[in-house]
PDB file of C-alpha atoms in Angstrom:
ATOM      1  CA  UNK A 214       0.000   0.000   0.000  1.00 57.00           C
ATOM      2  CA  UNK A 215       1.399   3.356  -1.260  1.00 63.00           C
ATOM      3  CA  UNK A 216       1.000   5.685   2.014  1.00 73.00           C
ATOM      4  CA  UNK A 217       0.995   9.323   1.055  1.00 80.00           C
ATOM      5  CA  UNK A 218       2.294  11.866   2.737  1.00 86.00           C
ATOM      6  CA  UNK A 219       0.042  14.290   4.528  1.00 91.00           C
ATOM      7  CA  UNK A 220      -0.170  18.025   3.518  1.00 93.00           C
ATOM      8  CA  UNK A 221      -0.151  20.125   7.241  1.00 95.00           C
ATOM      9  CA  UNK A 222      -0.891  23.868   8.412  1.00 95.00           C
ATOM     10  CA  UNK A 223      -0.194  25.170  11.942  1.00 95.00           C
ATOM     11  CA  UNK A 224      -2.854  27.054  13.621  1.00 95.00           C
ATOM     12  CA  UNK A 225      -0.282  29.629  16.606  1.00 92.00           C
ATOM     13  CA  UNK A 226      -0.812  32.636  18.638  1.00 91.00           C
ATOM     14  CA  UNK A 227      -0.086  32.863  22.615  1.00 88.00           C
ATOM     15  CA  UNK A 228      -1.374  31.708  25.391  1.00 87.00           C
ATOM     16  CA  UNK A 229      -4.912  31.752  25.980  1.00 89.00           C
ATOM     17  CA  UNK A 230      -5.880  33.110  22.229  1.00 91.00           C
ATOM     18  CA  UNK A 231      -8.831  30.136  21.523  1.00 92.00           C
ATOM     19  CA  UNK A 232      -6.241  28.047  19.172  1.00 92.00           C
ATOM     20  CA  UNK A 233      -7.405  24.510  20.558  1.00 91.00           C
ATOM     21  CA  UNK A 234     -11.699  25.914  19.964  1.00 93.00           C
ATOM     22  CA  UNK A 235     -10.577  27.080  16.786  1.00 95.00           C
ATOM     23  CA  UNK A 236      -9.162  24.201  15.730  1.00 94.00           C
ATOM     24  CA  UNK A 237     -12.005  22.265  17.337  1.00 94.00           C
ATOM     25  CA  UNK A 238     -14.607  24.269  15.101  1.00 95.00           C
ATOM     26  CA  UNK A 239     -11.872  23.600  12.003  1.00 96.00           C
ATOM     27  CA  UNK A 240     -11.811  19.597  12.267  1.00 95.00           C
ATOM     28  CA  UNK A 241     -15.575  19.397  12.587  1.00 95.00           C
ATOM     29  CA  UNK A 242     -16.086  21.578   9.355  1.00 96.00           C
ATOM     30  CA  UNK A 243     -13.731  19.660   7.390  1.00 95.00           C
ATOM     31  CA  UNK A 244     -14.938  16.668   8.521  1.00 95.00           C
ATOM     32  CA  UNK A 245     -18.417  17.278   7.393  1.00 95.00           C
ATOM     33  CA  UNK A 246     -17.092  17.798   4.466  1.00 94.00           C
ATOM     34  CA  UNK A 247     -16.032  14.529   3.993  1.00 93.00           C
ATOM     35  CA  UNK A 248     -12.253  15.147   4.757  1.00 93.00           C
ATOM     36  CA  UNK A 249     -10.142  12.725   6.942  1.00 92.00           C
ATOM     37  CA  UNK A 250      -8.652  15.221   8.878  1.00 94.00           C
ATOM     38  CA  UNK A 251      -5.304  14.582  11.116  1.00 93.00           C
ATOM     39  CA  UNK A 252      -4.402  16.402  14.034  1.00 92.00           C
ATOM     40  CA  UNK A 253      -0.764  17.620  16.005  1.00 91.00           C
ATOM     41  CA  UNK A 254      -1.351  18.932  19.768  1.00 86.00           C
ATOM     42  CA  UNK A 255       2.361  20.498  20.820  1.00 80.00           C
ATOM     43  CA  UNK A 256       2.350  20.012  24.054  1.00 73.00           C
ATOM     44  CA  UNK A 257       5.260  22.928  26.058  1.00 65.00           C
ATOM     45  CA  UNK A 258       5.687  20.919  29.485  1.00 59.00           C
ATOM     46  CA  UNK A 259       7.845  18.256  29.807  1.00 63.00           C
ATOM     47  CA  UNK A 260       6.594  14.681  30.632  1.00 59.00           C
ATOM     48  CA  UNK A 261       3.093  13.906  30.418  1.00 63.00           C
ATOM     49  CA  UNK A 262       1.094  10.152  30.132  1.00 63.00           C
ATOM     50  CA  UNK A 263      -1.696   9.005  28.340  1.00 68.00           C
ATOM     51  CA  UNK A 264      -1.944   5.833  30.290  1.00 67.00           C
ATOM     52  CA  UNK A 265      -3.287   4.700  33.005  1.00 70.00           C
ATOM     53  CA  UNK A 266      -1.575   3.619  36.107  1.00 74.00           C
ATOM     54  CA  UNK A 267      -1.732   0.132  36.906  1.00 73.00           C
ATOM     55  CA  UNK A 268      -3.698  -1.408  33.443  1.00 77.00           C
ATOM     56  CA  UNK A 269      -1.351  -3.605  31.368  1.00 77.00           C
ATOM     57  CA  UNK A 270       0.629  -1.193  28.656  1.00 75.00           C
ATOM     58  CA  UNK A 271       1.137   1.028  31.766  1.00 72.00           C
ATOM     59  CA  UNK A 272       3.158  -1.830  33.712  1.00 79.00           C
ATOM     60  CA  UNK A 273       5.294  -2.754  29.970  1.00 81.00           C
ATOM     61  CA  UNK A 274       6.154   0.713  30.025  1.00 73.00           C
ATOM     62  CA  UNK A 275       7.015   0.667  33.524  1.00 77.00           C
ATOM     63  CA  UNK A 276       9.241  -2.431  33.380  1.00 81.00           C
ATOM     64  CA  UNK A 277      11.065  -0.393  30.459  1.00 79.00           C
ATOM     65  CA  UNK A 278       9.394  -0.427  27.490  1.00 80.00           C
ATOM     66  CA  UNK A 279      10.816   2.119  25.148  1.00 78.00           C
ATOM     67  CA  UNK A 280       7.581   2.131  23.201  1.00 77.00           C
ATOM     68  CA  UNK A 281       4.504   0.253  23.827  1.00 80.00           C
ATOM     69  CA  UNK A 282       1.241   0.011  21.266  1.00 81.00           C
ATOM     70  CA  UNK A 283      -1.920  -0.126  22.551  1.00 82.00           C
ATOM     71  CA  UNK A 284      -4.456  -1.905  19.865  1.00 83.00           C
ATOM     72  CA  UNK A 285      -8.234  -2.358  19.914  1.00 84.00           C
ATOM     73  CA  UNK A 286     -10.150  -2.893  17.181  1.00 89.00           C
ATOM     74  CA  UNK A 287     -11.255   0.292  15.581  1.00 87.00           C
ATOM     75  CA  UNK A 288      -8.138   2.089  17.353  1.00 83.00           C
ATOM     76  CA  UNK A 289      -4.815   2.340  18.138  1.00 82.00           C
ATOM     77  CA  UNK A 290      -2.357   4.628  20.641  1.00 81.00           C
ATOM     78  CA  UNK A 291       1.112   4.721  20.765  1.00 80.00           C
ATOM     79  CA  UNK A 292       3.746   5.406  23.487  1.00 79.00           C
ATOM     80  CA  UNK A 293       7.518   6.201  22.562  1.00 79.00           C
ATOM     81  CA  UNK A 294      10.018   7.156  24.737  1.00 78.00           C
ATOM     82  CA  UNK A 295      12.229  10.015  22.927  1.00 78.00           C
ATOM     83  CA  UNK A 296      15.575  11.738  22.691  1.00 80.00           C
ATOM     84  CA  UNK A 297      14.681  15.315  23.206  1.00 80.00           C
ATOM     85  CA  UNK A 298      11.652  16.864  21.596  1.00 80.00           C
ATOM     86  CA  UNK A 299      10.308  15.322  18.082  1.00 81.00           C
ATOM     87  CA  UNK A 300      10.316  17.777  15.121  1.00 85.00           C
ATOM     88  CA  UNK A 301       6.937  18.430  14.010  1.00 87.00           C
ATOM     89  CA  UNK A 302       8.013  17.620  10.417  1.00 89.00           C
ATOM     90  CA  UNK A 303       8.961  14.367  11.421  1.00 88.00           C
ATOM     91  CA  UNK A 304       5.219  13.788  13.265  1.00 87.00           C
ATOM     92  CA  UNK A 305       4.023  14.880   9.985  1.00 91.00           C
ATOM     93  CA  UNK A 306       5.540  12.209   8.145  1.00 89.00           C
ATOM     94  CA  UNK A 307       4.452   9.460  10.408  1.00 89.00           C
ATOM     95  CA  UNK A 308       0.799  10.197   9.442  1.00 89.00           C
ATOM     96  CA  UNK A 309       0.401   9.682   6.066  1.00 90.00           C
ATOM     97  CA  UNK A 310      -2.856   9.274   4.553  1.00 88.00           C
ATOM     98  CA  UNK A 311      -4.797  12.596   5.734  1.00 92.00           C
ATOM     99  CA  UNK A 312      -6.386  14.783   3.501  1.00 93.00           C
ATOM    100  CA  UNK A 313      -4.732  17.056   5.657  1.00 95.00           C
ATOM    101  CA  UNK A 314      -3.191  17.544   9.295  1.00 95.00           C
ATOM    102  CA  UNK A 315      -3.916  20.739  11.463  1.00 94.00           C
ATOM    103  CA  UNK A 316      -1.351  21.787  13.768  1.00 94.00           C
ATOM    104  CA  UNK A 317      -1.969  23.627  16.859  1.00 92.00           C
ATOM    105  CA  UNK A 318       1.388  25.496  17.416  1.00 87.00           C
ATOM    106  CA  UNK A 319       5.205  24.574  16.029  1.00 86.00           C
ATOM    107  CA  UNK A 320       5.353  28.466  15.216  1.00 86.00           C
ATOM    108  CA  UNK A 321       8.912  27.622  14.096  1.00 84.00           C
ATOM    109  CA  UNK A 322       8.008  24.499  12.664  1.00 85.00           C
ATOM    110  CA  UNK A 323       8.484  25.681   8.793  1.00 88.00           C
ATOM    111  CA  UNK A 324       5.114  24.824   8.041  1.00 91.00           C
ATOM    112  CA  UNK A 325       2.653  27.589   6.918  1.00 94.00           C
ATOM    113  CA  UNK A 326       0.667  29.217   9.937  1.00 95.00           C
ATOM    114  CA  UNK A 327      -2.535  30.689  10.185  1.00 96.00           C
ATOM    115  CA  UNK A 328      -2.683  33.108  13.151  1.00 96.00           C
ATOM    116  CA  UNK A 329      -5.485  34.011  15.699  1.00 96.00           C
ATOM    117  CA  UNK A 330      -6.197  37.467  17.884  1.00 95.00           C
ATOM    118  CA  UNK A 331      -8.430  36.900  20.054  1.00 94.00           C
ATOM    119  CA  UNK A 332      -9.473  41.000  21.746  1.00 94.00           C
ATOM    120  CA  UNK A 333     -10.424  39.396  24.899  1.00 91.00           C
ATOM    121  CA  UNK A 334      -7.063  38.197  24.894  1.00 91.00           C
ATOM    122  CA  UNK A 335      -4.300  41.119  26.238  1.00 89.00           C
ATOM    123  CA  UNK A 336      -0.942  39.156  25.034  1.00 88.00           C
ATOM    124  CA  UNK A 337      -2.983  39.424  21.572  1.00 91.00           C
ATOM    125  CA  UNK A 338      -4.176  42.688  21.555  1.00 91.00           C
ATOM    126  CA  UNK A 339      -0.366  44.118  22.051  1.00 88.00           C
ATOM    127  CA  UNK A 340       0.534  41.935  19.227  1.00 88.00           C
ATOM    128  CA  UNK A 341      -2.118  43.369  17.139  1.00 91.00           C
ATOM    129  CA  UNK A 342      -0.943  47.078  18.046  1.00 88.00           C
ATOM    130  CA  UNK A 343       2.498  45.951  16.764  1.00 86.00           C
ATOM    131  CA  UNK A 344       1.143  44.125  13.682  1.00 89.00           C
ATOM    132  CA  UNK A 345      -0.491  46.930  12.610  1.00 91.00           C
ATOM    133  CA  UNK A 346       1.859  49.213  13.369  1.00 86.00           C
ATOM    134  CA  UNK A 347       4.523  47.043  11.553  1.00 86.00           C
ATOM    135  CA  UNK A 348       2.339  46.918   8.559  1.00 90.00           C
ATOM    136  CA  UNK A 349       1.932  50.951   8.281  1.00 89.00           C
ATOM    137  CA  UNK A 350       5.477  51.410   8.619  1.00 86.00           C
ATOM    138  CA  UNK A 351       6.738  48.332   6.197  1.00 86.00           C
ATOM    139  CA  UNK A 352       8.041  46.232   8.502  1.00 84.00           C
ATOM    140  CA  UNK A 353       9.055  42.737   7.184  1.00 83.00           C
ATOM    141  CA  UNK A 354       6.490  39.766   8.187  1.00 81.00           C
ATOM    142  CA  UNK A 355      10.092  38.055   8.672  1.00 70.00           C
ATOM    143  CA  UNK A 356      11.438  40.956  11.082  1.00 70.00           C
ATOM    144  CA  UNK A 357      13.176  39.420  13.580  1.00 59.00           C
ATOM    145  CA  UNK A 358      11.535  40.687  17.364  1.00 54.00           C
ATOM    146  CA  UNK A 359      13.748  38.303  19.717  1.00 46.00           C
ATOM    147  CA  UNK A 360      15.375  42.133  20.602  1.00 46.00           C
ATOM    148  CA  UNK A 361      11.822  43.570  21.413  1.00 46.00           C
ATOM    149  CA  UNK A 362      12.015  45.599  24.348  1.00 36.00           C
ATOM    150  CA  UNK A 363      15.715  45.458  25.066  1.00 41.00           C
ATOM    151  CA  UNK A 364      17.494  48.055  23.048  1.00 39.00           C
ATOM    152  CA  UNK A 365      14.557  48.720  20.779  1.00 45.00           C
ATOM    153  CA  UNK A 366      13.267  47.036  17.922  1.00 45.00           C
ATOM    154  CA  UNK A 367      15.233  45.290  15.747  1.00 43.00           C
ATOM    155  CA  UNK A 368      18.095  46.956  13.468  1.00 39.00           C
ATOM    156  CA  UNK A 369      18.144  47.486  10.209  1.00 36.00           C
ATOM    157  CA  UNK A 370      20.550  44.600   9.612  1.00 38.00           C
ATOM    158  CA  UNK A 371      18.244  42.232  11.218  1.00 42.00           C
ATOM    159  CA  UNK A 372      15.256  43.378   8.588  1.00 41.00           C
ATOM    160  CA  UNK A 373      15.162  41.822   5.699  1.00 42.00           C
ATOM    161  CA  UNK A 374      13.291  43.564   2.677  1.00 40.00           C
ATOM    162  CA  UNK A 375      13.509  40.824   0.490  1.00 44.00           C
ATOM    163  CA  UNK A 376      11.012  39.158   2.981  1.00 43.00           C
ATOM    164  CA  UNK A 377       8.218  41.587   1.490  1.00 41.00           C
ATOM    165  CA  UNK A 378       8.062  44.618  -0.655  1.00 40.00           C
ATOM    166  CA  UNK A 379       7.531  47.260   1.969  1.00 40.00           C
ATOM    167  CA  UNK A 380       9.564  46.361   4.119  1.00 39.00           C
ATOM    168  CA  UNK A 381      12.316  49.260   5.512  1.00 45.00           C
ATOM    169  CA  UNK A 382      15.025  49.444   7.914  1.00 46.00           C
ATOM    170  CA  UNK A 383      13.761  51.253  11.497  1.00 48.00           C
ATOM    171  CA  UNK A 384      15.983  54.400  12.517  1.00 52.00           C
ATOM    172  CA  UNK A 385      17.280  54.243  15.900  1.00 53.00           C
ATOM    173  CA  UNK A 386      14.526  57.136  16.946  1.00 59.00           C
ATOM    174  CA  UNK A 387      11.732  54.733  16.016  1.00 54.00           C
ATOM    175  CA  UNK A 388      13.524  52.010  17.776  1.00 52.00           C
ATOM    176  CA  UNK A 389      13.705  53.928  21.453  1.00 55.00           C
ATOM    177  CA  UNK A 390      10.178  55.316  20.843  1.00 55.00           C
ATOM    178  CA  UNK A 391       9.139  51.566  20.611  1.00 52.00           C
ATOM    179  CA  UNK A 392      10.904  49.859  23.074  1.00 50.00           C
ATOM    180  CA  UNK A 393       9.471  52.682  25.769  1.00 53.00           C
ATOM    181  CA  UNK A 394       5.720  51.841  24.252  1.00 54.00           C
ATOM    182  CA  UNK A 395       5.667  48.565  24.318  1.00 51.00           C
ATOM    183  CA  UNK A 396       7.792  47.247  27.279  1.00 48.00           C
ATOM    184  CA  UNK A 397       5.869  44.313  27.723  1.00 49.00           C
ATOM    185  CA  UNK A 398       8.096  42.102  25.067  1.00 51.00           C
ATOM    186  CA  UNK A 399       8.027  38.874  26.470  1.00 50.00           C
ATOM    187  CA  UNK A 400       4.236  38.743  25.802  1.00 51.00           C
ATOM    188  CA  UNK A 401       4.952  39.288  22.188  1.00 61.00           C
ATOM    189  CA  UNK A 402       8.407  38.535  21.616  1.00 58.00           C
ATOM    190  CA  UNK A 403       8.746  35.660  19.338  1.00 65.00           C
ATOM    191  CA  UNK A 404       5.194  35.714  18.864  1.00 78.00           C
ATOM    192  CA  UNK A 405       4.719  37.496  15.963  1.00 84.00           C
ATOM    193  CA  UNK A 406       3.509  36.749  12.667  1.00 88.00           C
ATOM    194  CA  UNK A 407       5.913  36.384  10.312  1.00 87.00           C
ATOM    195  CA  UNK A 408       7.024  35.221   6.912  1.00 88.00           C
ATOM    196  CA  UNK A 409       5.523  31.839   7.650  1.00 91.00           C
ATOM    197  CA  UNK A 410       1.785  33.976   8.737  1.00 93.00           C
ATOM    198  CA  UNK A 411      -0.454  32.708   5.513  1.00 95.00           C
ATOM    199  CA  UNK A 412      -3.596  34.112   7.287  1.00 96.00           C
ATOM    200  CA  UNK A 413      -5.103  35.842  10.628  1.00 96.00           C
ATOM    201  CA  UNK A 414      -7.914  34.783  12.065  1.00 97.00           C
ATOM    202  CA  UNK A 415      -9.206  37.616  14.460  1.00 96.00           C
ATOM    203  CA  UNK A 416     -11.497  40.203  16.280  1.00 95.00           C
ATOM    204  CA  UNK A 417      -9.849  42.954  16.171  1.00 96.00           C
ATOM    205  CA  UNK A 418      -9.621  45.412  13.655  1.00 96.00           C
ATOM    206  CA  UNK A 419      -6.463  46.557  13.600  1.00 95.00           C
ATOM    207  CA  UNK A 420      -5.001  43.094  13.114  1.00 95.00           C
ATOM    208  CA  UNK A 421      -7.301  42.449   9.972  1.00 96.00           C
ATOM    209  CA  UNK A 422      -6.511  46.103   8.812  1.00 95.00           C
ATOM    210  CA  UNK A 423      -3.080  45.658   9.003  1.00 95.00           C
ATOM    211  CA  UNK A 424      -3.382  41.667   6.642  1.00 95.00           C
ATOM    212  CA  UNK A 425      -5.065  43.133   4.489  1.00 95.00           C
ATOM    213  CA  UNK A 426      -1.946  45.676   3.904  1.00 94.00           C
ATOM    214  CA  UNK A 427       0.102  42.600   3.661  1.00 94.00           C
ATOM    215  CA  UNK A 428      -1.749  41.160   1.401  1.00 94.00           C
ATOM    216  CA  UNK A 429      -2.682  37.908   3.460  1.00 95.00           C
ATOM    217  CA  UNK A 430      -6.347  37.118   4.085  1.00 96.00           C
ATOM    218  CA  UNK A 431      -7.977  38.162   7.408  1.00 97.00           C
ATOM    219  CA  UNK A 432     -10.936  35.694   8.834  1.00 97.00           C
ATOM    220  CA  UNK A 433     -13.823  36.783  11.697  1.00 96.00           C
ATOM    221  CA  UNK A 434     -12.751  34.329  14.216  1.00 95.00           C
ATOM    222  CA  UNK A 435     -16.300  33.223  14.224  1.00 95.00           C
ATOM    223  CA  UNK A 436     -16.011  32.485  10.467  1.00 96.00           C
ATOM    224  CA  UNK A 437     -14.935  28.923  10.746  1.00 96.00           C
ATOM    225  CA  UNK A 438     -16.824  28.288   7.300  1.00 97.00           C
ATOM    226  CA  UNK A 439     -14.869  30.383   5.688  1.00 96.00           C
ATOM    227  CA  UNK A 440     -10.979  29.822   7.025  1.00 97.00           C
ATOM    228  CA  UNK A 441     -12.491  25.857   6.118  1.00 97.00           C
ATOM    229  CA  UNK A 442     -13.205  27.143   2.515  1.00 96.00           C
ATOM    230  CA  UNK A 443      -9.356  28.761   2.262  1.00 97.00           C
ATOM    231  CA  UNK A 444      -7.718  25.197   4.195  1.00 96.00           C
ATOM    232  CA  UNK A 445      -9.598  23.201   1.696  1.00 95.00           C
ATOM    233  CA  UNK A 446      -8.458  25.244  -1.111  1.00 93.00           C
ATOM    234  CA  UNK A 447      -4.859  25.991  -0.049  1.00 94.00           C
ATOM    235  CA  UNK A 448      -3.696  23.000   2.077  1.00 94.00           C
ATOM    236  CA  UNK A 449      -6.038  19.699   1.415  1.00 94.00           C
ATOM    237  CA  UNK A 450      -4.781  17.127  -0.863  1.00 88.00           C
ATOM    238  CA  UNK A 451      -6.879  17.519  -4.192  1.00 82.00           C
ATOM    239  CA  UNK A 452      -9.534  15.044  -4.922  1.00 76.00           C
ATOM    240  CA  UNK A 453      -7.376  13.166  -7.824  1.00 75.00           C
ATOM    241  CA  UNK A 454      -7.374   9.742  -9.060  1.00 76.00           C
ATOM    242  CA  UNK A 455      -5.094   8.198 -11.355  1.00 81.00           C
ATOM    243  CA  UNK A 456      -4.675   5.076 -13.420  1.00 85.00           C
ATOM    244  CA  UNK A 457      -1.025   4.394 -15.167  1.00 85.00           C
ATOM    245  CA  UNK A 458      -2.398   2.091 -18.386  1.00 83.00           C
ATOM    246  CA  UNK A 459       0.735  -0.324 -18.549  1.00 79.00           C
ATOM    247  CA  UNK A 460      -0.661  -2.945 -20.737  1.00 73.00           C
ATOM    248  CA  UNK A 461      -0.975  -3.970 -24.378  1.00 77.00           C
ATOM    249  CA  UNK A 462       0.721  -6.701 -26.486  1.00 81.00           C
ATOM    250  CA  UNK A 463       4.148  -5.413 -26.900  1.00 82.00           C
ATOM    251  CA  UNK A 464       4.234  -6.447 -30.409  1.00 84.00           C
ATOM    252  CA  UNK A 465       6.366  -3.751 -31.554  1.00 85.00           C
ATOM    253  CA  UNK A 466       8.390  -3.841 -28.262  1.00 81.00           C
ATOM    254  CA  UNK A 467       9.184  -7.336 -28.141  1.00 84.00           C
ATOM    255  CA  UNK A 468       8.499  -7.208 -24.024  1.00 84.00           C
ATOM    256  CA  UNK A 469       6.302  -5.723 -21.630  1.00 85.00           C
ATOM    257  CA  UNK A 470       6.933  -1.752 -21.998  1.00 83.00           C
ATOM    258  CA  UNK A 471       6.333  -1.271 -18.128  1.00 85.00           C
ATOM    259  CA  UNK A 472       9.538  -3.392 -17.117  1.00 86.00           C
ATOM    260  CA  UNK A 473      11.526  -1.696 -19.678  1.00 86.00           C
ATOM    261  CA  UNK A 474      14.732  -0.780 -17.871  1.00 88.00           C
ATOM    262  CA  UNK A 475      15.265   3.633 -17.830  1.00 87.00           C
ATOM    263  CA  UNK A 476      18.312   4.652 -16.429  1.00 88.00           C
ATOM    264  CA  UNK A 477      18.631   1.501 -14.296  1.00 89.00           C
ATOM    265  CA  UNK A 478      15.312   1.093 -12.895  1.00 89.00           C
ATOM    266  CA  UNK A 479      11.751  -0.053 -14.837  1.00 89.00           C
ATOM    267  CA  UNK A 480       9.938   2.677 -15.928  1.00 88.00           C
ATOM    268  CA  UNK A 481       7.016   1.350 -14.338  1.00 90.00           C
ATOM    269  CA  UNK A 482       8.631   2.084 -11.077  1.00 91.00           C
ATOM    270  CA  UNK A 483       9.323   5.809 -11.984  1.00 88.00           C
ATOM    271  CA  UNK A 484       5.784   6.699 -13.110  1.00 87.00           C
ATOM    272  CA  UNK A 485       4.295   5.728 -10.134  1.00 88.00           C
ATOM    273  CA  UNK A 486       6.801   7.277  -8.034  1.00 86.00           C
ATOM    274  CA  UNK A 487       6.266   9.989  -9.728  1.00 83.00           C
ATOM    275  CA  UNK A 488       2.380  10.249  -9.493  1.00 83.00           C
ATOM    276  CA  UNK A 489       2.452   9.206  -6.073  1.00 77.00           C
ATOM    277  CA  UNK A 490       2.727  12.243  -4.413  1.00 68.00           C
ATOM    278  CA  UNK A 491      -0.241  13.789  -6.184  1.00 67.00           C
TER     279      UNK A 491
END
C-alpha cells in the first residue's frame, strides 16, 4: 500500500488566544465535508502520560518499554520514549494518509501558519498594536523581534526587505520610541507573525486592517466556514485519481513496456513514483 504523505498547516498565537476551539470548530467543518482530517497537539511541558496507572501497557512501560502500542479494534495509541523533543516535520511524516493535518502550534516548525487574535485576549491585543503598526510602517512579516524591548526594535541589519516589498530598515529614533511603548516584550516577543503567517484569524480590527496591507487574508474568528473554505483550497490534498495504463501486447516492443529498464530502474517504477505524491 502506497502511504501518502500528509499536507499540514499550523494554527499559533499565545497563550490563551482560543487556538485549541478554533481548531475544534476547524476539524468538525472539514470533517463534514467529507475530509479525513489529522491532528498535532504540541504540548510545552515536559513529561506527560496518556496511560493509566496500573492497566497492562502502563506496567510494559514501567518495566522499560521504550515504546509500547496499545491496539483495539477500531483504534490504536502509541507510546515512545524520545531523545529530546520530536520535530513536528517528522510527526508529519508518520501520518500519512490525511487529507490534511492541522497543527496547533510549532510556530517555528516551517510549516505555513494561520494566526489568531483573540481582543479578549491582552498578550494578543499588544501583538495586534504591533502588527499593525509594523504593517503601516513596512516592517518585514520576517522581522526578527527576539530584541523587542531590550534596546529597541530590531536593526536594520536584522530586517530583511527581500522578505516583502515594503519592508524598511527602522531608525534608531523609532527604535527607542518603541521599546518605551511597548515594554511588555516577552508577551509578544517571538510571537509574531511572520514570513511563515499565511492568514489571521481575528477580532480585532487593527489586526485584519493591518493583513489586508500585507496582502494575506484576514478571517472573523467566528467564520470557521470560511478559514475551512481557504484550508480546503490551499492545504487539502486535491480530490485526484489516477490510473497508469501499462498494458498492451508489446508487439512492436518485443516485451512488456512497463519493465523496460530507464536509467537503471523499470519505468514502471518511476511513473508511479512519480504520481504518487499527487
Amino acid at each position: 500500500m502506497i502511504k501518502f504523505p500528509s499536507p499540514a498547516v499550523s494554527i499559533v498565537g499565545r497563550h490563551n488566544s482560543g487556538k485549541t476551539t478554533l481548531i475544534e470548530k476547524l476539524i468538525a467543518e472539514l470533517v463534514g465535508r467529507g475530509l479525513d482530517v489529522g491532528s498535532v497537539k504540541h504540548h510545552s511541558h515536559v513529561g506527560f502520560d496518556i496511560d493509566i496507572p496500573g492497566k497492562d501497557s502502563w506496567r510494559h512501560r514501567h518495566a522499560g518499554a521504550s515504546e509500547t502500542v496499545i491496539a483495539a479494534p477500531g483504534q490504536m495509541a502509541r507510546i515512545k520514549t524520545t531523545d529530546g523533543e520530536a520535530e513536528c516535520s517528522d510527526i508529519v511524516a508518520s501520518m500519512p494518509g490525511h487529507d490534511v493535518v492541522i497543527v496547533e502550534g510549532y510556530r517555528k516548525s516551517g510549516l505555513p501558519t494561520i494566526e489568531i487574535m483573540r481582543a479578549g485576549n491582552k498578550a494578543d491585543a499588544r501583538t495586534a498594536e504591533v502588527f499593525a503598526e509594523g504593517a503601516r510602517k513596512g516592517w518585514a512579516l520576517g522581522t526578527d523581534f527576539t530584541q523587542f524591548g531590550r534596546g529597541g526594535m530590531p536593526h536594520a541589519a536584522d530586517v530583511h526587505p527581500d522578505d516583502h516589498p515594503v519592508a524598511q530598515p527602522l531608525g534608531k529614533d523609532e527604535e527607542d520610541r518603541l521599546a518605551c511603548t511597548y515594554p511588555d516584550h516577552d508577551d509578544i516577543s517571538n510571537k509574531m507573525p511572520t514570513a511563515a503567517t499565511v492568514a489571521v484569524v481575528t477580532d480585532i480590527p487593527m489586526a485584519a486592517q493591518a493583513a489586508k496591507i500585507y496582502g494575506i487574508p484576514a478571517f472573523d474568528i467566528n467564520d470557521v466556514a470560511g478559514l475551512a473554505d481557504y484550508v480546503e483550497a490551499h492545504f487539502v490534498r486535491p480530490r485526484v485519481s489516477m490510473v497508469i495504463q501499462a498494458g498492451g501486447e508489446s508487439r512492436r516492443m518485443g516485451r512488456s513496456k512497463a519493465t523496460v529498464p530507464f536509467c537503471g530502474r523499470p519505468l514502471i517504477c518511476r511513473l508511479v513514483e512519480r504520481l504518487s505524491p499527487v
